[in-house]
Coordinates of C-alpha atoms and ligand atoms in Angstrom, one line a residue:
X30 CA 3.0 -49.7 -13.9
X31 CA 2.6 -47.3 -11.2
X32 CA 3.4 -49.3 -7.8
X33 CA 0.9 -50.1 -4.8
X34 CA 3.0 -48.3 -2.8
X35 CA 2.6 -44.8 -5.1
X36 CA -1.4 -45.8 -6.1
X37 CA -2.2 -46.1 -2.1
X38 CA -0.8 -42.3 -1.3
X39 CA -3.0 -39.6 -1.3
X40 CA -1.9 -36.4 -2.4
X41 CA -0.7 -33.3 -0.4
X42 CA -3.9 -31.7 0.5
X43 CA -4.3 -27.4 0.9
X44 CA -7.2 -25.5 1.1
X45 CA -8.0 -23.7 -2.5
X46 CA -11.7 -22.4 -1.6
X47 CA -11.5 -18.9 -2.8
X48 CA -12.4 -16.5 0.4
X49 CA -11.8 -12.8 0.9
X50 CA -9.9 -13.6 4.0
X51 CA -7.6 -16.7 3.7
X52 CA -6.0 -18.1 7.3
X53 CA -5.4 -21.5 6.2
X54 CA -1.9 -22.2 5.3
X55 CA 0.2 -20.6 8.2
X56 CA 1.4 -17.9 5.8
X57 CA 2.8 -14.5 7.0
X58 CA 0.5 -11.5 5.6
X59 CA 3.5 -9.8 4.4
X60 CA 2.1 -6.6 2.4
X61 CA 5.4 -5.3 1.0
X62 CA 5.2 -1.4 0.6
X63 CA 5.7 0.1 -3.1
X64 CA 9.3 0.7 -2.4
X65 CA 10.4 -2.9 -1.5
X66 CA 8.1 -4.3 -4.5
X67 CA 10.2 -1.7 -6.8
X68 CA 13.5 -3.0 -5.5
X69 CA 12.7 -6.6 -5.9
X70 CA 11.1 -6.2 -9.5
X71 CA 14.7 -4.4 -10.3
X72 CA 16.5 -7.1 -9.1
X73 CA 14.6 -9.7 -10.8
X74 CA 14.6 -7.6 -14.3
X75 CA 18.7 -8.2 -13.9
X76 CA 18.5 -12.1 -14.2
X77 CA 19.8 -13.5 -17.5
X78 CA 16.5 -15.9 -17.6
X79 CA 18.3 -17.9 -20.4
X80 CA 21.2 -19.0 -17.9
X81 CA 20.8 -21.8 -15.2
X82 CA 21.0 -20.2 -11.6
X83 CA 24.1 -21.1 -9.5
X84 CA 23.2 -24.8 -8.4
X85 CA 24.7 -24.1 -5.2
X86 CA 22.9 -20.8 -4.5
X87 CA 26.0 -19.4 -2.8
X88 CA 24.8 -15.7 -2.7
X89 CA 21.6 -16.9 -0.9
X90 CA 23.4 -19.3 1.4
X91 CA 25.6 -16.8 2.5
X92 CA 22.6 -14.4 3.5
X93 CA 21.0 -17.0 5.0
X94 CA 24.3 -17.8 7.2
X95 CA 24.9 -14.6 8.1
X96 CA 21.0 -13.3 8.8
X97 CA 20.7 -16.7 11.1
X98 CA 24.3 -16.7 12.7
X99 CA 25.3 -19.9 11.0
X100 CA 28.4 -21.3 8.6
X101 CA 27.4 -22.1 5.1
X102 CA 29.3 -25.5 5.4
X103 CA 26.1 -26.3 7.5
X104 CA 23.4 -25.5 5.2
X105 CA 21.7 -27.3 2.6
X106 CA 18.9 -25.5 0.7
X107 CA 15.7 -26.9 -0.6
X108 CA 13.0 -26.0 -2.8
X109 CA 10.7 -25.4 0.3
X110 CA 11.5 -27.3 3.4
X111 CA 9.4 -30.5 1.8
X112 CA 12.2 -31.2 -0.5
X113 CA 14.7 -31.4 2.3
X114 CA 11.9 -33.9 4.0
X115 CA 12.3 -35.9 1.0
X116 CA 15.9 -36.2 0.7
X117 CA 16.0 -37.0 4.6
X118 CA 13.7 -39.9 4.1
X119 CA 15.6 -41.1 1.1
X120 CA 19.2 -40.6 2.6
X121 CA 18.7 -42.1 6.2
X122 CA 18.9 -45.6 6.8
X123 CA 18.2 -48.7 4.4
X124 CA 14.2 -48.4 3.5
X125 CA 13.7 -51.7 5.3
X126 CA 13.6 -49.7 8.4
X127 CA 11.1 -47.4 9.4
X128 CA 10.2 -43.7 9.7
X129 CA 9.1 -42.5 13.2
X130 CA 6.8 -39.6 14.1
X131 CA 4.4 -38.7 16.8
X132 CA 0.6 -37.9 15.0
X133 CA -1.1 -35.6 14.3
X134 CA 1.6 -33.8 12.7
X135 CA 2.5 -32.5 9.6
X136 CA 1.6 -34.8 6.8
X137 CA 4.9 -34.8 4.5
X138 CA 6.8 -37.2 7.2
X139 CA 4.5 -40.0 6.2
X140 CA 3.9 -39.0 2.3
X141 CA 7.7 -39.2 1.9
X142 CA 8.1 -42.8 3.9
X143 CA 5.1 -44.0 2.0
X144 CA 6.3 -43.0 -1.2
X145 CA 9.3 -44.9 -0.5
X146 CA 7.8 -47.9 0.7
X147 CA 8.9 -47.6 4.2
X148 CA 7.2 -48.4 7.0
X149 CA 5.4 -45.5 9.0
X150 CA 5.7 -46.0 12.8
X151 CA 2.9 -43.4 13.9
X152 CA 2.6 -42.8 17.8
X153 CA -0.9 -41.0 18.9
X154 CA 0.1 -37.7 21.1
X155 CA -1.5 -37.8 24.5
X156 CA -5.2 -36.4 25.1
X157 CA -3.1 -33.1 26.2
X158 CA -1.3 -33.1 22.9
X159 CA 2.3 -34.1 24.8
X160 CA 4.4 -37.0 23.6
X161 CA 3.3 -40.5 24.7
X162 CA 6.9 -41.2 25.9
X163 CA 6.3 -44.7 27.3
X164 CA 4.1 -46.0 23.9
X165 CA 6.8 -44.2 21.6
X166 CA 9.7 -46.4 23.1
X167 CA 7.7 -49.4 22.9
X168 CA 7.0 -48.8 19.4
X169 CA 10.5 -47.8 18.5
X170 CA 12.0 -50.9 20.6
X171 CA 9.5 -52.9 18.6
X172 CA 9.8 -52.0 15.1
X173 CA 13.6 -50.3 15.1
X174 CA 12.9 -47.2 12.9
X175 CA 16.0 -45.4 11.4
X176 CA 14.6 -42.1 11.5
X177 CA 12.7 -39.8 13.9
X178 CA 10.9 -36.9 12.9
X179 CA 9.5 -34.2 15.1
X180 CA 7.5 -30.9 14.3
X181 CA 8.8 -27.9 16.8
X182 CA 6.3 -26.7 17.3
X183 CA 4.1 -29.0 16.0
X184 CA 1.7 -28.4 13.3
X185 CA -1.5 -28.6 13.5
X186 CA -1.6 -28.5 17.4
X187 CA 0.7 -25.5 17.8
X188 CA 2.7 -26.8 20.9
X189 CA 6.5 -27.6 21.1
X190 CA 7.2 -30.8 22.8
X191 CA 9.2 -31.4 25.6
X192 CA 12.7 -31.3 25.0
X193 CA 13.5 -33.9 27.4
X194 CA 11.3 -36.3 25.6
X195 CA 12.7 -35.6 22.3
X196 CA 16.1 -36.0 23.3
X197 CA 15.0 -39.5 25.0
X198 CA 13.6 -40.8 21.8
X199 CA 16.6 -39.4 19.8
X200 CA 18.9 -41.5 22.1
X201 CA 16.7 -44.8 20.7
X202 CA 16.9 -43.8 17.0
X203 CA 19.9 -43.7 14.6
X204 CA 18.5 -40.1 13.4
X205 CA 16.7 -37.2 14.2
X206 CA 15.3 -34.3 12.5
X207 CA 13.7 -31.5 14.3
X208 CA 11.6 -29.5 11.8
X209 CA 11.8 -26.0 13.1
X210 CA 9.3 -24.3 10.4
X211 CA 7.7 -22.0 13.0
X212 CA 10.8 -21.2 14.8
X213 CA 10.4 -17.3 14.5
X214 CA 7.1 -17.4 16.7
X215 CA 8.4 -19.8 19.6
X216 CA 12.4 -19.0 19.6
X217 CA 13.0 -22.6 20.6
X218 CA 15.8 -24.2 18.7
X219 CA 17.7 -27.7 18.5
X220 CA 20.3 -25.9 16.3
X221 CA 23.2 -26.1 18.8
X222 CA 22.7 -29.6 19.3
X223 CA 22.5 -30.2 15.5
X224 CA 25.6 -28.6 15.0
X225 CA 27.5 -30.5 17.7
X226 CA 26.2 -34.0 16.4
X227 CA 26.2 -36.2 13.2
X228 CA 22.9 -37.9 14.1
X229 CA 20.5 -34.8 14.3
X230 CA 19.5 -32.0 11.8
X231 CA 17.1 -29.1 12.0
X232 CA 15.0 -27.7 9.3
X233 CA 13.8 -24.5 9.0
X234 CA 11.9 -22.2 5.9
X235 CA 11.4 -18.9 4.7
X236 CA 7.6 -19.9 4.0
X237 CA 6.5 -18.6 7.4
X238 CA 8.1 -15.6 7.3
X239 CA 6.5 -13.9 4.3
X240 CA 8.5 -16.0 1.4
X241 CA 5.8 -19.1 1.0
X242 CA 5.7 -17.9 -2.6
X243 CA 9.7 -18.5 -3.3
X244 CA 9.9 -21.9 -1.9
X245 CA 13.3 -21.8 0.4
X246 CA 13.9 -24.0 2.8
X247 CA 17.3 -24.9 4.5
X248 CA 18.6 -27.9 6.6
X249 CA 21.0 -27.2 9.1
X250 CA 23.8 -29.8 10.2
X251 CA 27.0 -31.0 10.6
X252 CA 29.1 -30.7 7.5
X253 CA 29.7 -34.2 6.8
X254 CA 25.5 -35.0 6.9
X255 CA 25.2 -31.9 4.8
X256 CA 27.9 -32.9 2.4
X257 CA 26.4 -36.7 2.1
X258 CA 22.8 -35.3 1.6
X259 CA 23.9 -32.4 -0.8
X260 CA 24.6 -35.5 -3.2
X261 CA 21.0 -36.4 -3.2
X262 CA 19.8 -32.7 -4.0
X263 CA 18.7 -32.2 -7.8
X264 CA 20.6 -29.6 -9.3
X265 CA 19.4 -26.1 -9.8
X266 CA 16.5 -26.6 -7.1
X267 CA 16.3 -23.2 -5.9
X268 CA 15.2 -20.8 -8.8
X269 CA 17.3 -17.9 -10.1
X270 CA 14.1 -15.4 -8.7
X271 CA 13.8 -17.2 -5.7
X272 CA 17.9 -16.7 -5.3
X273 CA 17.6 -12.9 -5.6
X274 CA 14.4 -11.9 -3.9
X275 CA 15.1 -14.1 -1.0
X276 CA 18.8 -12.5 -0.4
X277 CA 17.0 -9.1 -1.2
X278 CA 14.7 -9.9 1.9
X279 CA 17.1 -11.3 4.1
X280 CA 19.8 -8.4 3.8
X281 CA 17.8 -5.1 3.1
X282 CA 14.2 -5.8 4.2
X283 CA 14.6 -8.2 7.2
X284 CA 13.3 -5.3 9.2
X285 CA 10.1 -5.3 7.7
X286 CA 9.6 -9.0 8.6
X287 CA 11.0 -9.0 12.2
X288 CA 8.4 -6.1 12.7
X289 CA 5.4 -8.4 11.3
X290 CA 6.7 -11.7 12.9
X291 CA 6.6 -9.3 16.2
X292 CA 2.8 -8.4 15.4
X293 CA 1.6 -11.9 14.8
X294 CA 3.0 -13.1 18.3
X295 CA 1.0 -10.1 19.8
X296 CA -1.7 -11.0 17.6
X297 CA -1.8 -14.7 18.3
X298 CA -1.9 -14.1 22.3
X299 CA -5.1 -12.0 21.6
X300 CA -7.1 -14.4 19.4
X301 CA -6.1 -16.8 22.2
X302 CA -7.6 -15.1 24.8
X303 CA -10.6 -14.1 22.6
X304 CA -11.3 -17.8 21.8
X305 CA -11.2 -18.5 25.3
X306 CA -13.8 -16.9 26.3
X307 CA -16.0 -17.9 23.6
X308 CA -18.6 -20.4 24.7
X309 CA -18.5 -23.6 22.3
X310 CA -14.7 -23.5 21.8
X311 CA -12.3 -25.2 23.3
X312 CA -8.7 -23.6 22.4
X313 CA -5.2 -24.9 22.5
X314 CA -2.0 -22.6 23.3
X315 CA 0.1 -22.4 20.6
X316 CA 3.9 -21.1 19.8
X317 CA 3.5 -21.0 16.2
X318 CA 1.8 -18.7 13.9
X319 CA -1.5 -20.4 14.2
X320 CA -4.1 -21.8 16.8
X321 CA -5.9 -25.2 16.9
X322 CA -9.1 -25.1 18.6
X323 CA -11.9 -27.3 19.2
X324 CA -15.5 -26.8 18.1
X325 CA -18.1 -28.1 21.1
X326 CA -21.6 -27.2 19.8
X327 CA -21.3 -27.8 15.7
X328 CA -19.4 -30.4 13.8
X329 CA -16.1 -29.0 12.8
X330 CA -16.7 -29.7 9.0
X331 CA -20.0 -27.3 9.5
X332 CA -18.5 -24.7 11.5
X333 CA -15.5 -24.4 8.2
X334 CA -18.4 -24.1 5.9
X335 CA -20.5 -21.4 7.8
X336 CA -16.9 -19.6 7.9
X337 CA -16.4 -19.6 4.4
X338 CA -19.8 -18.4 3.8
X339 CA -18.6 -15.7 6.4
X340 CA -15.9 -14.8 3.8
X341 CA -13.1 -16.2 6.0
X342 CA -11.1 -19.4 5.2
X343 CA -9.4 -21.5 8.0
X344 CA -8.6 -25.3 7.9
X345 CA -10.8 -28.2 9.1
X346 CA -8.6 -30.8 11.0
X347 CA -11.2 -32.8 12.0
X348 CA -9.7 -35.6 10.3
X349 CA -6.7 -35.8 12.6
X350 CA -7.8 -34.3 15.7
X351 CA -11.4 -35.0 16.5
X352 CA -13.9 -31.6 16.1
X353 CA -10.6 -29.3 15.5
X354 CA -10.0 -26.8 13.4
X355 CA -6.9 -24.2 12.7
X356 CA -6.7 -20.9 12.1
X357 CA -3.6 -19.0 11.0
X358 CA -2.7 -15.5 12.7
X359 CA -2.8 -12.7 9.9
X360 CA -3.4 -9.1 10.1
X361 CA -5.0 -7.7 13.2
X362 CA -8.0 -6.7 10.8
X363 CA -7.8 -10.4 9.2
X364 CA -7.9 -11.5 12.9
X365 CA -11.0 -9.4 13.6
X366 CA -12.9 -10.4 10.8
X367 CA -12.3 -14.1 11.8
X368 CA -13.4 -13.7 15.5
X369 CA -16.8 -11.6 14.5
X370 CA -17.4 -14.4 11.8
X371 CA -16.9 -17.0 14.4
X372 CA -18.7 -15.2 17.0
X373 CA -21.8 -14.6 14.7
X374 CA -22.2 -18.2 13.4
X375 CA -22.0 -19.6 17.6
X376 CA -24.8 -17.1 18.4
X377 CA -27.0 -18.4 15.5
X378 CA -26.7 -21.4 17.4
X379 CA -27.8 -20.7 20.6
X380 CA -31.3 -19.5 19.1
Ligands
PMP427 N1 7.3 -28.5 8.3 C1 6.2 -28.2 8.8 C2 6.1 -28.2 10.6 C3 5.0 -27.3 7.8 O1 3.9 -27.0 8.4 C4 5.2 -26.7 6.6 C5 4.6 -26.2 5.9 N2 2.9 -26.4 6.0 C6 6.6 -27.5 6.2 C7 7.4 -28.0 7.1 C8 6.8 -26.9 4.7 O2 7.3 -25.9 4.4 P1 7.8 -25.3 3.3 O3 7.0 -24.4 3.0 O4 9.2 -24.9 3.5 O5 8.0 -26.2 2.0

């Protein structure tokens, strides 16, 4: 019998509508030059496919440690940070104690809590998308959750919450996870704090820097915490091809990723400025690789469909934030296509 706990879950949703331009999943539009593809193919062709990969993914771990100035003992690798969210929700505290997170936010915190039968302690962000500290502390004192998640920057809102508020909440819960999936676009981090304490870890991912298809995420934390969580890890959770390709990208070809990330940050500011001057749109500032905006003249759902008709796929988030949609930042020509399509749709409303 499938439990009510699982029956009441909704599966993780993603946009699969086919479209010419896809700006819906916060990926990095990284177009690999032929010589890079060739090198990757060469490396993959050497893999002994009949063998299990290294269960500890040591060579990849070493590359991640070197690339991001960390030590291997402080790293736990996951099949995307999604897998690590599951482990954290399983490992921290007893299941009788809940999990806190401000909403709207990334859906996996709630899905993992619900799958395990843990109470979800959700507190709405304020109108300006900042944390409601008073209400959060009240909910925490009343419900006593064991774990708090913060997406930093937050998805889908794009902002980094105030550091002091995160710290104040962290003082009131036994364990805190700062999910820095979009770190490369904000440059802000809790890594130092995570390394110096037993009650805080940071999550990062390679998904938002051009390697979403490889499924590699990692947790940064104190050695003791890493050792304990490693006991929960499924054996061989990072596939052989992912270990080999991610290592190559982080060593030989990281310059390519850096170039693209810089371009996205520049483009994010341009798209923000363009959206700001459009009538019928309210745009929110972002420190990530996407932008949240509100549709003022047309229901978000309809605007979403109209943009798909123009060949541009973004995400409708009106179920989480009234009237809001989220657009990922792509290549300049993709962003232009989005802006033009949006302008075209809005123009037809004037008539
Ligand atoms: N955390 C946040 C805040 C995210 O937005 C996402 C991806 N949408 C993830 C984690 C999951 O990333 P991964 O691909 O590493 O599982």
